[in-house]
XYZ file of C-alpha atoms in Angstrom:
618
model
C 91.105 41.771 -127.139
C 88.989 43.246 -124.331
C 90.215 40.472 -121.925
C 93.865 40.184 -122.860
C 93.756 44.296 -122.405
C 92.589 43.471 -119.332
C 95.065 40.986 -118.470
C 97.504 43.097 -119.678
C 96.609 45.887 -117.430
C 96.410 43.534 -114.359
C 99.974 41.915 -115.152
C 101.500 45.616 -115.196
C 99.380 46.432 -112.248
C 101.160 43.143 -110.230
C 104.390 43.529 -111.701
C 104.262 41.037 -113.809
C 101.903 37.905 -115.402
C 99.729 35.728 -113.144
C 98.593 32.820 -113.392
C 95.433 31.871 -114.604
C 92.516 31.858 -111.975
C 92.032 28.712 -110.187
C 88.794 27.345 -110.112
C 86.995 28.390 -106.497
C 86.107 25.373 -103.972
C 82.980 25.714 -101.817
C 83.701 23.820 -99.118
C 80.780 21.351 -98.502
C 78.629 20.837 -94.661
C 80.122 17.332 -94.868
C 83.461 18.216 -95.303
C 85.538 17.401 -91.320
C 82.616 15.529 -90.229
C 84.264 12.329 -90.436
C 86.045 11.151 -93.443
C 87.427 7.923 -93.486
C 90.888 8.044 -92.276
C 90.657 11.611 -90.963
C 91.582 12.283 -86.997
C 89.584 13.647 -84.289
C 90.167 16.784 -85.308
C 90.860 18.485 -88.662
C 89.887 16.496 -91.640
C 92.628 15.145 -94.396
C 91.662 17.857 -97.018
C 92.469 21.154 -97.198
C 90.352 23.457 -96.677
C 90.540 26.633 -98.707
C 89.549 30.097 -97.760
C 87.113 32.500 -99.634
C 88.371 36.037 -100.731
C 85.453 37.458 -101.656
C 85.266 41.348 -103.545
C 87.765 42.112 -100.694
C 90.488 39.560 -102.334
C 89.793 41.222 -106.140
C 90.073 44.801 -104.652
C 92.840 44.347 -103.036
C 94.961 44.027 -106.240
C 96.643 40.578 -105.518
C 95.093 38.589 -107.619
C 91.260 38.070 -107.449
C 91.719 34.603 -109.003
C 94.224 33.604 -106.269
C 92.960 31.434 -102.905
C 95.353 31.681 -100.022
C 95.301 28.268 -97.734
C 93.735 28.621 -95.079
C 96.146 27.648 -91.509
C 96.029 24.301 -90.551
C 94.906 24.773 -87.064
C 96.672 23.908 -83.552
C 95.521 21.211 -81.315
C 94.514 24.088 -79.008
C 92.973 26.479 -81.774
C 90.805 23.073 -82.842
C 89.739 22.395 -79.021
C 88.927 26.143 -78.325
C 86.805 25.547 -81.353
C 85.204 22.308 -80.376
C 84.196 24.135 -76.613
C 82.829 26.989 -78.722
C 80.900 24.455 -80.604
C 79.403 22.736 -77.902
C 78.639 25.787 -75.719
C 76.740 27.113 -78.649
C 74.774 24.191 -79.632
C 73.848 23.987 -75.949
C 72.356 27.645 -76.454
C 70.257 26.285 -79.253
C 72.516 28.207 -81.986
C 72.740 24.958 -84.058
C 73.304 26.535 -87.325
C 76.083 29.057 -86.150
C 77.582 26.120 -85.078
C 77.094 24.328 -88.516
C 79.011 27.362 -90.004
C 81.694 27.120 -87.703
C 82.697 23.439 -88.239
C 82.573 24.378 -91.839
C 84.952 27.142 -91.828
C 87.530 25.948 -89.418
C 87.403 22.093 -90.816
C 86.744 20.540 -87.466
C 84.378 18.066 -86.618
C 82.262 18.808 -83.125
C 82.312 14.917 -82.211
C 82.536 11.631 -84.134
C 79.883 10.760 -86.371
C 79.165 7.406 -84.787
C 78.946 10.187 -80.940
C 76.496 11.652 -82.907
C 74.783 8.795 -83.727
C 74.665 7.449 -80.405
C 73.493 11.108 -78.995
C 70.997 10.805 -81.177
C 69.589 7.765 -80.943
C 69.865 8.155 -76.527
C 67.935 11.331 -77.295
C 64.906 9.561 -79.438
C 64.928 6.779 -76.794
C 65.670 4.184 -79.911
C 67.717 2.094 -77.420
C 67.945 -0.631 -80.199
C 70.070 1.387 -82.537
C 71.913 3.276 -79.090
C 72.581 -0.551 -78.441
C 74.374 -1.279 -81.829
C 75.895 2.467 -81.986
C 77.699 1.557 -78.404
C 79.136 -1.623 -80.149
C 80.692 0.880 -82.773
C 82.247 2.836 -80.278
C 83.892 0.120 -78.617
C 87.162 0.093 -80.941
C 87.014 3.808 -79.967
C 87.244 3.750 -76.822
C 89.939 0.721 -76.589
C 92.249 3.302 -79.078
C 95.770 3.587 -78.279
C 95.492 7.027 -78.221
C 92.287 7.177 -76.163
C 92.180 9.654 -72.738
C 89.401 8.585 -70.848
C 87.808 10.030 -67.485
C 86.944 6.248 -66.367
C 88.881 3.440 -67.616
C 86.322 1.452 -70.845
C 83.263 -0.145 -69.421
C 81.313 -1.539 -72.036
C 78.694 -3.709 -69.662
C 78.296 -0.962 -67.603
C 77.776 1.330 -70.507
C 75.602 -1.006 -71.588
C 73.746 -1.919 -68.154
C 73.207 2.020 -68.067
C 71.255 2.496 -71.247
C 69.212 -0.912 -70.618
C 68.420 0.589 -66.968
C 66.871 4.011 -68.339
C 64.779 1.555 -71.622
C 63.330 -0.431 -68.547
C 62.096 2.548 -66.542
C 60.660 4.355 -69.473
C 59.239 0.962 -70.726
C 57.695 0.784 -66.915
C 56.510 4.397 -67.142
C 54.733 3.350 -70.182
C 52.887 0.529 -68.404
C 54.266 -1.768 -70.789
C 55.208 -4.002 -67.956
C 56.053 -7.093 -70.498
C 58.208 -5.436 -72.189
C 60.002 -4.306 -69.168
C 59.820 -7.613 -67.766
C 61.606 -8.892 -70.968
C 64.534 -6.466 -70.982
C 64.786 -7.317 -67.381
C 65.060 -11.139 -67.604
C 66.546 -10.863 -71.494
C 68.695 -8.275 -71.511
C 70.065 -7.425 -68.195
C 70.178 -10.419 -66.289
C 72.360 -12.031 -68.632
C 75.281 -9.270 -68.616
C 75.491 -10.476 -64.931
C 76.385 -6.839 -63.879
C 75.699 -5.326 -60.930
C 73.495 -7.882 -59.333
C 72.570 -5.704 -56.935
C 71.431 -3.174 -58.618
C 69.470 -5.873 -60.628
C 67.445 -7.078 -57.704
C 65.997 -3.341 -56.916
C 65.141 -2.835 -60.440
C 62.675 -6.037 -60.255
C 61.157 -4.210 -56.770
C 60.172 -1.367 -59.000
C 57.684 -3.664 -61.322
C 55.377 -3.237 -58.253
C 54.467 0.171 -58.341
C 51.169 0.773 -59.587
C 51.412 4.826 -60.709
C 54.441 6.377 -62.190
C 54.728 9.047 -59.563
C 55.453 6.116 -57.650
C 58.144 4.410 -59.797
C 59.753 8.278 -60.016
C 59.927 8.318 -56.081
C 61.372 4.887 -55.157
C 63.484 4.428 -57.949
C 64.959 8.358 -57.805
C 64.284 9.261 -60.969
C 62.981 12.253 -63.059
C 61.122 10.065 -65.474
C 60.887 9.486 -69.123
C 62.226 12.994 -70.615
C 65.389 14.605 -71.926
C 66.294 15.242 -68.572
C 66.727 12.049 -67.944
C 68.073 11.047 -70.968
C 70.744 14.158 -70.815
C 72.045 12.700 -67.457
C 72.081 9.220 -68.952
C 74.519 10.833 -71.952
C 76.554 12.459 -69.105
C 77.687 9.117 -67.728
C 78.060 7.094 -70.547
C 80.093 10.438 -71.797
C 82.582 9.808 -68.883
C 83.765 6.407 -71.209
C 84.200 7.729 -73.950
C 87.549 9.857 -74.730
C 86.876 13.840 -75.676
C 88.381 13.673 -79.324
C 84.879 11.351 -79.794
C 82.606 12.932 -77.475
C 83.590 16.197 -75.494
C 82.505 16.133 -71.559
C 79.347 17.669 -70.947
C 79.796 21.234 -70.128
C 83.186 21.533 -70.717
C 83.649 25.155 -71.460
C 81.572 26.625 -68.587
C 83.574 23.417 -65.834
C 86.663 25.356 -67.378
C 85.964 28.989 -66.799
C 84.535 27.844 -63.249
C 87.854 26.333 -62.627
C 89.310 29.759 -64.082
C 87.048 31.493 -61.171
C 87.528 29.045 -58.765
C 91.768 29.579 -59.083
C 91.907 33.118 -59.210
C 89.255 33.410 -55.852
C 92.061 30.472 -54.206
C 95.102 33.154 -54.964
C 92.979 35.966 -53.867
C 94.722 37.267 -50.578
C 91.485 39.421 -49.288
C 89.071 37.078 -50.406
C 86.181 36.841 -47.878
C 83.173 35.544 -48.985
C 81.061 32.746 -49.456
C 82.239 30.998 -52.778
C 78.898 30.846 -55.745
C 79.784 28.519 -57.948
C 77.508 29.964 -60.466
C 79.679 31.957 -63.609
C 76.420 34.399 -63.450
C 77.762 35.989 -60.243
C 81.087 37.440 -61.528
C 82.138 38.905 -64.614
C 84.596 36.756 -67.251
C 85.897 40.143 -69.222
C 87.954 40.811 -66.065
C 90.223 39.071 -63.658
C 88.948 38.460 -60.025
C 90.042 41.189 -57.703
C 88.656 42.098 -53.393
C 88.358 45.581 -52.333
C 90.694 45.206 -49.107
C 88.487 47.790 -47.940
C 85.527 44.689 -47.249
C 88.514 42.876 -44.630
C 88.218 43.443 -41.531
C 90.659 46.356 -41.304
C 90.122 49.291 -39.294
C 88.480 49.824 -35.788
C 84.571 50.117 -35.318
C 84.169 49.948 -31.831
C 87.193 50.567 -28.871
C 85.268 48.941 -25.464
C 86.490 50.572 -22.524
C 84.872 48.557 -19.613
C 87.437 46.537 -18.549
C 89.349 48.899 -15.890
C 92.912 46.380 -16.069
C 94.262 44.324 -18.768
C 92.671 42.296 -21.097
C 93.496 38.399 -20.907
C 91.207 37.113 -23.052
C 88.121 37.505 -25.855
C 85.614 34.854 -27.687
C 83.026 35.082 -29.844
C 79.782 32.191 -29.261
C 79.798 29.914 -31.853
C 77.071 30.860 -33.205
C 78.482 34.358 -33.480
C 75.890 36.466 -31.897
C 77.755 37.175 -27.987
C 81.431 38.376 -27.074
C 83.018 37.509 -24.083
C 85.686 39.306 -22.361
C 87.873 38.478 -19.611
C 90.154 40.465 -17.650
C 92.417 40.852 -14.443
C 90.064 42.832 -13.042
C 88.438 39.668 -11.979
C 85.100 40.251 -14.558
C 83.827 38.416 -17.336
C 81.572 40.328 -20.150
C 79.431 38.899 -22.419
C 78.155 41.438 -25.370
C 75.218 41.628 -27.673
C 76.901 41.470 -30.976
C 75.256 43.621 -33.631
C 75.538 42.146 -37.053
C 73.989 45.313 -39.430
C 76.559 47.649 -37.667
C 79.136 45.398 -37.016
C 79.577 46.649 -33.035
C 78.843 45.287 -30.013
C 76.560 47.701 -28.136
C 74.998 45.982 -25.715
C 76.393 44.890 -22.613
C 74.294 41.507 -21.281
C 75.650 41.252 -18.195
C 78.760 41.563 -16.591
C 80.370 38.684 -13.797
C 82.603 39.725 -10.913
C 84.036 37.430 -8.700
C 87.025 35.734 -10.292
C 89.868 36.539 -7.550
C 92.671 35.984 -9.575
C 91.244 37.550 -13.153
C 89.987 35.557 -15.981
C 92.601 34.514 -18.055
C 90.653 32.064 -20.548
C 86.758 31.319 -21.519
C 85.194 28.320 -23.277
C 81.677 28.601 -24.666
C 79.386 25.314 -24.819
C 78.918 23.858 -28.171
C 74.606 25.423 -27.744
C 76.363 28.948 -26.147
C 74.043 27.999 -23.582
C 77.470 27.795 -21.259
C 80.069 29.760 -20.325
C 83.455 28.254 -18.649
C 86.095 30.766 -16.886
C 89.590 30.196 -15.969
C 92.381 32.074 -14.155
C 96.120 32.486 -14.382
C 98.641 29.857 -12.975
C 97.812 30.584 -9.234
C 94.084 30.133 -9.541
C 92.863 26.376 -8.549
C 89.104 27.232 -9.246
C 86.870 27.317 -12.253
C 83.645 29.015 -13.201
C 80.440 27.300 -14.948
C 77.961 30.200 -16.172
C 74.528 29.707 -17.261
C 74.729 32.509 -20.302
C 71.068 32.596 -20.680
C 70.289 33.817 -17.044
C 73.629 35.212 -15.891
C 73.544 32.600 -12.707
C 76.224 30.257 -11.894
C 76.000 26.538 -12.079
C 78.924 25.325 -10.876
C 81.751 26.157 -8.759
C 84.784 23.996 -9.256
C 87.941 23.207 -7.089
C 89.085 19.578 -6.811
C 92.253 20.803 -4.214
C 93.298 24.219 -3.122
C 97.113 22.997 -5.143
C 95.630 22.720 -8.301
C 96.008 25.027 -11.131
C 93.213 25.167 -13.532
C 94.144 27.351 -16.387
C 92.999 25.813 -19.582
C 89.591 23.769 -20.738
C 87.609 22.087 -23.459
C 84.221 21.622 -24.032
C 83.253 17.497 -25.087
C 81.536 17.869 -28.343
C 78.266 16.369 -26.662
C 78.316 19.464 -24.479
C 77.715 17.334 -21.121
C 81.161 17.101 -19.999
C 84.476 18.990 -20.132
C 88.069 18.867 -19.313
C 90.659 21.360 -17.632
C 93.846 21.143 -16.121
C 96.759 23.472 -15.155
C 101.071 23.432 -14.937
C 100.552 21.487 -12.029
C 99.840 18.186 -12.978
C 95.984 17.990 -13.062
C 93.968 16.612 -16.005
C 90.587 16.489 -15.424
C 87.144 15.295 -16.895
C 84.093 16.601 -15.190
C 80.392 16.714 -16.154
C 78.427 19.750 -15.707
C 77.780 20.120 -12.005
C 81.448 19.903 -11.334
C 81.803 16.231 -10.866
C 85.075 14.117 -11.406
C 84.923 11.694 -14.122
C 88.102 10.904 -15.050
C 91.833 11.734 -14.252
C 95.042 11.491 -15.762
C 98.093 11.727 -13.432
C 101.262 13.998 -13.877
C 100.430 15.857 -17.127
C 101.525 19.471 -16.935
C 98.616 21.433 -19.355
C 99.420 24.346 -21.398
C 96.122 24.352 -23.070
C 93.620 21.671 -24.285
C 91.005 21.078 -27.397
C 88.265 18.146 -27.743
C 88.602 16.216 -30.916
C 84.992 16.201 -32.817
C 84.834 12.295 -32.250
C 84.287 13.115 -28.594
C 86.983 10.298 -27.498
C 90.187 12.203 -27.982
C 91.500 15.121 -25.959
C 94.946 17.057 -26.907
C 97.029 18.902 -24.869
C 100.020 20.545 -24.899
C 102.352 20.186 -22.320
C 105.595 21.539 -20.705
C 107.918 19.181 -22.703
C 106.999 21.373 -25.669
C 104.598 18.803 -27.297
C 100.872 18.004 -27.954
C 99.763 14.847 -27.257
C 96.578 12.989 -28.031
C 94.436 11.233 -24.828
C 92.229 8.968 -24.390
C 90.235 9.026 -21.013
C 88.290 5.461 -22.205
C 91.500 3.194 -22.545
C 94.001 5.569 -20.726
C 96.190 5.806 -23.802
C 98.116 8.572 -25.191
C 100.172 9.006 -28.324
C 102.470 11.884 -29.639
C 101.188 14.314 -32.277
C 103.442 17.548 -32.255
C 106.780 17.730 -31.314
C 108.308 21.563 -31.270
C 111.988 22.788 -29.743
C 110.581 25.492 -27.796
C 107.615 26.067 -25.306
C 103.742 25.911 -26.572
C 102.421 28.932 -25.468
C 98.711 28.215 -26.581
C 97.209 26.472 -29.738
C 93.781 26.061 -31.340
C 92.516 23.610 -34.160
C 90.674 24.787 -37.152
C 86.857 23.048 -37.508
C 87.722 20.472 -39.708
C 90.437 19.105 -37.020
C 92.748 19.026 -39.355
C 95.218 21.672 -38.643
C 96.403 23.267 -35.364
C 97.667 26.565 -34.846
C 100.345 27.071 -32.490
C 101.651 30.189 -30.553
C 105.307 29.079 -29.853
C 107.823 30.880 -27.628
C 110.562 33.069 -28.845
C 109.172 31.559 -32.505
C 106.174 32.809 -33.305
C 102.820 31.285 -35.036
C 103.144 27.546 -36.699
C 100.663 25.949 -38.603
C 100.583 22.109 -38.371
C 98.566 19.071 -39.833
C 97.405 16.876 -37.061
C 97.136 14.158 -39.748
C 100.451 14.033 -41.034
C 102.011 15.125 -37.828
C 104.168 17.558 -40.259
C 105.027 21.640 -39.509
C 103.142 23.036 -42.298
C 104.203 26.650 -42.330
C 106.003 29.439 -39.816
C 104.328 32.662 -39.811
C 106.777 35.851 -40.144
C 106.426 39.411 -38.347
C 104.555 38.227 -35.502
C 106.791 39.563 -31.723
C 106.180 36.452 -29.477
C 108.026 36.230 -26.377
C 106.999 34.618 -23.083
C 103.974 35.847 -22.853
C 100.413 33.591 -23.506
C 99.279 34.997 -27.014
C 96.015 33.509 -28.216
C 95.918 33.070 -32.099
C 92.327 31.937 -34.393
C 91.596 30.818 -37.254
C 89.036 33.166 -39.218
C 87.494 34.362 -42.249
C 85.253 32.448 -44.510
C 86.180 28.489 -44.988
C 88.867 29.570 -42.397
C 91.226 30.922 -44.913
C 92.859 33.398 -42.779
C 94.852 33.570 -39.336
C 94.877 36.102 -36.907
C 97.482 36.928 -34.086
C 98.494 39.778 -30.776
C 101.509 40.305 -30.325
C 104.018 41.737 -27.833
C 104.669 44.500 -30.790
C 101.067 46.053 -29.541
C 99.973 45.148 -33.211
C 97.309 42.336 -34.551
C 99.284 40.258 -37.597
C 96.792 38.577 -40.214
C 97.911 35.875 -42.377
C 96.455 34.457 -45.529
C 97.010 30.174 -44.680
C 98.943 29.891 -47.157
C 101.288 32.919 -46.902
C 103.862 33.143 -44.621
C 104.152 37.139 -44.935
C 101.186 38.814 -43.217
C 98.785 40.740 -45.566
C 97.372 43.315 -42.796
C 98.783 45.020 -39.263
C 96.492 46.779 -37.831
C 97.583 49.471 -35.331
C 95.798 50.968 -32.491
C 96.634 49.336 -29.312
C 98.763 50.344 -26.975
C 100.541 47.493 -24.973
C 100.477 43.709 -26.168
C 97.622 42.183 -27.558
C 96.900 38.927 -25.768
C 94.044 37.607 -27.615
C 91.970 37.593 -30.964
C 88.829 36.107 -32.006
C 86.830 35.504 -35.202
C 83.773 35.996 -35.697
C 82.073 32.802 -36.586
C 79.645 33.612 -38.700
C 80.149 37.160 -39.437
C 83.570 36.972 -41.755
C 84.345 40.672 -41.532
C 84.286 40.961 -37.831
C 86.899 40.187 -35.765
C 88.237 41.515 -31.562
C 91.194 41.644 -29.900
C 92.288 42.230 -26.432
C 94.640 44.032 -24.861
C 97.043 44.394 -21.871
C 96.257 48.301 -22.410
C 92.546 47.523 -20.691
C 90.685 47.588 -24.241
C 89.173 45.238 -26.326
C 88.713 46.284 -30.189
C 86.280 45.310 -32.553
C 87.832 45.029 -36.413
C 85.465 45.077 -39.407
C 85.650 46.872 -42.913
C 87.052 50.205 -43.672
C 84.444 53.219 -44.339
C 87.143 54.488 -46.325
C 90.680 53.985 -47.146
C 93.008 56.396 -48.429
C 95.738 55.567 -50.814
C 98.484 56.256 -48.922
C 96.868 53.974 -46.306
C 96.840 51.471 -48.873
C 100.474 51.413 -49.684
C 102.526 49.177 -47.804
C 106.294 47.554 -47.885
C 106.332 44.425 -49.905
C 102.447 44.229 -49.928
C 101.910 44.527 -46.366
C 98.865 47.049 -45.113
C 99.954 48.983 -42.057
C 95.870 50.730 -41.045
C 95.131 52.951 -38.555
C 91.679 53.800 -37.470
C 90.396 57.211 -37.756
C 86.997 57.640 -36.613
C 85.188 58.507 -33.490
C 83.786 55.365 -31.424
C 80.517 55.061 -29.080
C 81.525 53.715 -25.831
C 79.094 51.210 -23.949
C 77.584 51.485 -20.604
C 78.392 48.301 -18.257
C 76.435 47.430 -15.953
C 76.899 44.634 -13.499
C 74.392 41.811 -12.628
């Protein structure tokens, strides 16, 4: 009576009579591991969910089991790269649980087997385990990193038994898996011939250092798994790692689309937080003004920073060249080194030796003379005019750093060595400006028929690289020699690839007219490009944007020149027709109003008081 009351009461409570309880299923540990028949994933039962008091209290039906959701391809991988990232944290029995609950299976049981077995160093049974996997890995439905391999699979584990064997000192039984085992797969012959070298060490330490090895250890054995894992397809055995390679990628991707990204990538996921998405304080960019120097008493032609990013040059048509002290905690340049008079017709372009030991200075179109400067002690080494006709406006350091080249709108193509000697000559080219390839063969130069070609001063050949419709007022290649950067009349900035000999991408904003406007590459890995313009404004790109993310204000007439710091990311000059040169780094503060731009774009203006250095001449 007491238990039909009570069904009584529950049927009036649901609306009506249930059905009698079903009988609860406790899902067993072996359940999704690998029933016959069942796929990679979920196994071919169904897996029920517990209710628990919760279920009873609700008032649906204690007696009732709801079915659990047959999980997604994607719910069971997420699973799977949960699994494996715990049981790499040693939380083996969390992970037990898991597998249970959701129904999947972390690997196949013969992976696990072989993982095993590797792990134990029973190479007999990781020999017959490997056989197993073979119809595995030859599935129809198998996605493989490498395409199967089972002798090299198999040449693998037989390497690693005949080191530890040798470890060991159980030189016969190396000896026999040697002539026995691996011999016969004929594999790698090679290979074979430097593992018999290693039967004559006489220590272990000295087996570990010829043969490049850690030595008999999981270590070892992990990276051993790690290859062989590259075989096998990821519904058997997941890639090593795979969760953390996939939130690096994650990182990785949102630093790439990162406009004000300016740092040295860490590939570690320890450096940056995963709860939020990647974002750069603009205010780190080099943005606003730290430094106006006033020195120069005319215009500005031209600015470089040494390669090794410690001096700044200046030249202007006040016929001096200055080289600073660059300061790398402030970010300034307050020391003057020395300053060079002499240039008649102003300095209009500088070239720093590959050691910054040297210093080359050109001048404008009516200038046939150029200047070799010993940084170091301020004196001059050479002197060079080949004929009072020429016009030397442009040069290139050789990569070797023992011989240059120069030349000038007049037909002169020179290559000299370091006391001003003629080495070569190439007849009739008109030079716009000129760049050393890094295999120390190859010179380009751009010309008046709106080109760049490529030279060779060993078999006097030349071959077409860039072809553009308008003039080439200046260009400059990134370090990788890959792409060139061009300053193009009436057109603006172009990026090109040397390689491919295509136009990559045009550059918008920039005002480029007539004038000779000196563009860089800059910022870490060189992701950024910096131009002057004839707008009195400096235009930064990032590469692969076309729109500029920053103009920064503050000169007053055009800006004929900017330079990158090297190896200081955040620092960057310009120079100026106005008679200054300005040195760019980050923003002490920003406002937000400052910050707000049209379509993206940051329009800064300095606002802070700046040190002026003393000159002095040498």
């Amino acid at each position: 009576e007491t238990l039909a009351s009570a069904s009584s009461s529950s049927d009036s409570d649901t609306g009506g009579a249930s059905p009698p309880p079903r009988k609860k299923r406790r899902a067993s540990s072996a359940e999704g591991v690998g029933e016959p028949g069942a796929s990679a994933g979920l196994t071919s039962a169904t897996h029920l969910s517990r209710t628990g008091s919760a279920s009873g209290a609700s008032g649906t039906g204690s007696g009732s089991l709801k079915k659990k959701k047959r999980l997604s391809q994607a719910e069971e991988d997420v699973i799977r790269l949960i699994g494996q990232h715990l049981n790499g944290l040693g939380l083996n029995q969390t992970v037990d649980l898991l597998m249970q609950e959701s129904g999947c299976r972390l690997e196949h049981p013969s992976a696990t087997k072989f993982r095993n077995h590797i792990m134990e160093g029973e190479w007999d049974k990781a020999e017959n385990d490997l056989n197993e996997l073979k119809t595995l890995m030859h599935s129809p439905s198998a996605i493989v990193v490498r395409a199967p391999d089972s002798p090299r699979m198999k040449f693998l584990l037989l390497q690693q038994k005949y080191l530890e064997y040798l470890e060991d000192g159980k030189v016969l039984e190396a000896l026999q898996v040697l002539r026995g085992e691996l011999t016969p797969l004929k594999y790698n012959t090679d290979r074979i011939h430097v593992l018999s070298g290693y039967l004559m060490c006489s220590h272990p330490e000295d087996l570990k250092a010829k043969a490049e090895w850690e030595g008999k250890g999981a270590g070892s054995r992990c990276r051993l798994l790690d290859k062989l894992q590259t075989y096998l397809p990821p519904s058997v055995m997941l890639p090593p790692r795979r969760l953390q390679t996939l939130l690096r990628q994650a990182v990785e991707m949102q630093r790439d689309r990162c406009l004000y990204h300016n740092t040295k990538l860490d590939s570690s996921l320890d450096s940056v937080s995963l709860l939020l998405d990647h974002v750069c304080n603009r205010k780190q960019f080099p943005c606003c003004t730290q430094q106006i120097l006033t020195e120069h008493c005319n215009e500005v032609w031209f600015c470089k920073f040494s390669n090794d990013g410690t001096k700044l040059a200046t030249g202007s048509k006040d016929t001096t060249v200055i080289i600073w002290q660059v300061e790398p905690v402030s970010d300034t340049c307050n020391k003057t080194l020395f300053g060079i008079t002499g240039h008649a017709y102003g300095v209009s372009y500088l070239a720093w030796s590959p050691d910054d030991v040297y210093l080359i200075a050109c001048g404008p179109d009516d200038c046939s003379e150029l200047w070799l400067w010993n940084v170091q002690t301020g004196e001059l080494r050479t002197k060079m005019s080949q004929s009072h006709e020429d016009s030397l406006t442009s040069v290139a350091w050789n990569p070797d750093g023992k011989r240059f080249v120069t030349g000038g709108q007049r037909g002169q193509f020179y290559q000299c060595d370091l006391d001003g000697n003629l080495l070569e000559s190439w007849e009739g080219v008109r030079v716009q400006c000129l760049w050393c390839v890094a295999d120390g063969r190859t010179v380009l130069a751009s010309d008046t028929h709106q080109r760049i070609r490529g030279y060779s001063f060993e078999d006097l050949t030349d071959r077409n690289i860039v072809q553009e419709d308008h003039p080439i007022m200046s260009f400059t290649v990134s370090k990788n020699g890959r792409l060139a950067l061009l300053n193009v009349a009436t057109q603006g900035v172009h990026l090109w690839d040397l390689q491919d000999r295509v136009l990559v991408r045009k550059y918008q904003g920039v005002t480029q007219g007539f004038y000779t406007i000196h563009s860089c590459f800059g910022g870490h890995n060189e992701d950024f490009i910096a131009s002057g313009s004839e707008d009195h404004k400096v235009y930064i790109w990032h590469k692969r944007s076309e729109l500029p993310i920053m103009e920064l204000t503050g000169h007053t007439r055009t800006v004929n020149c900017v330079s990158w710091n090297p190896c200081i990311p955040s620092l960057m000059a310009s120079a100026s027709d106005d008679g200054t040169v300005r040195i760019w780094g980050p923003a002490p503060f920003l406002d937000a109003q400052e910050l707000d731009g049209l379509n993206g774009t940051v329009i800064l203006s300095s606002h802070r008081k700046y040190r002026k250095c003393k000159y002095t001449e040498s």
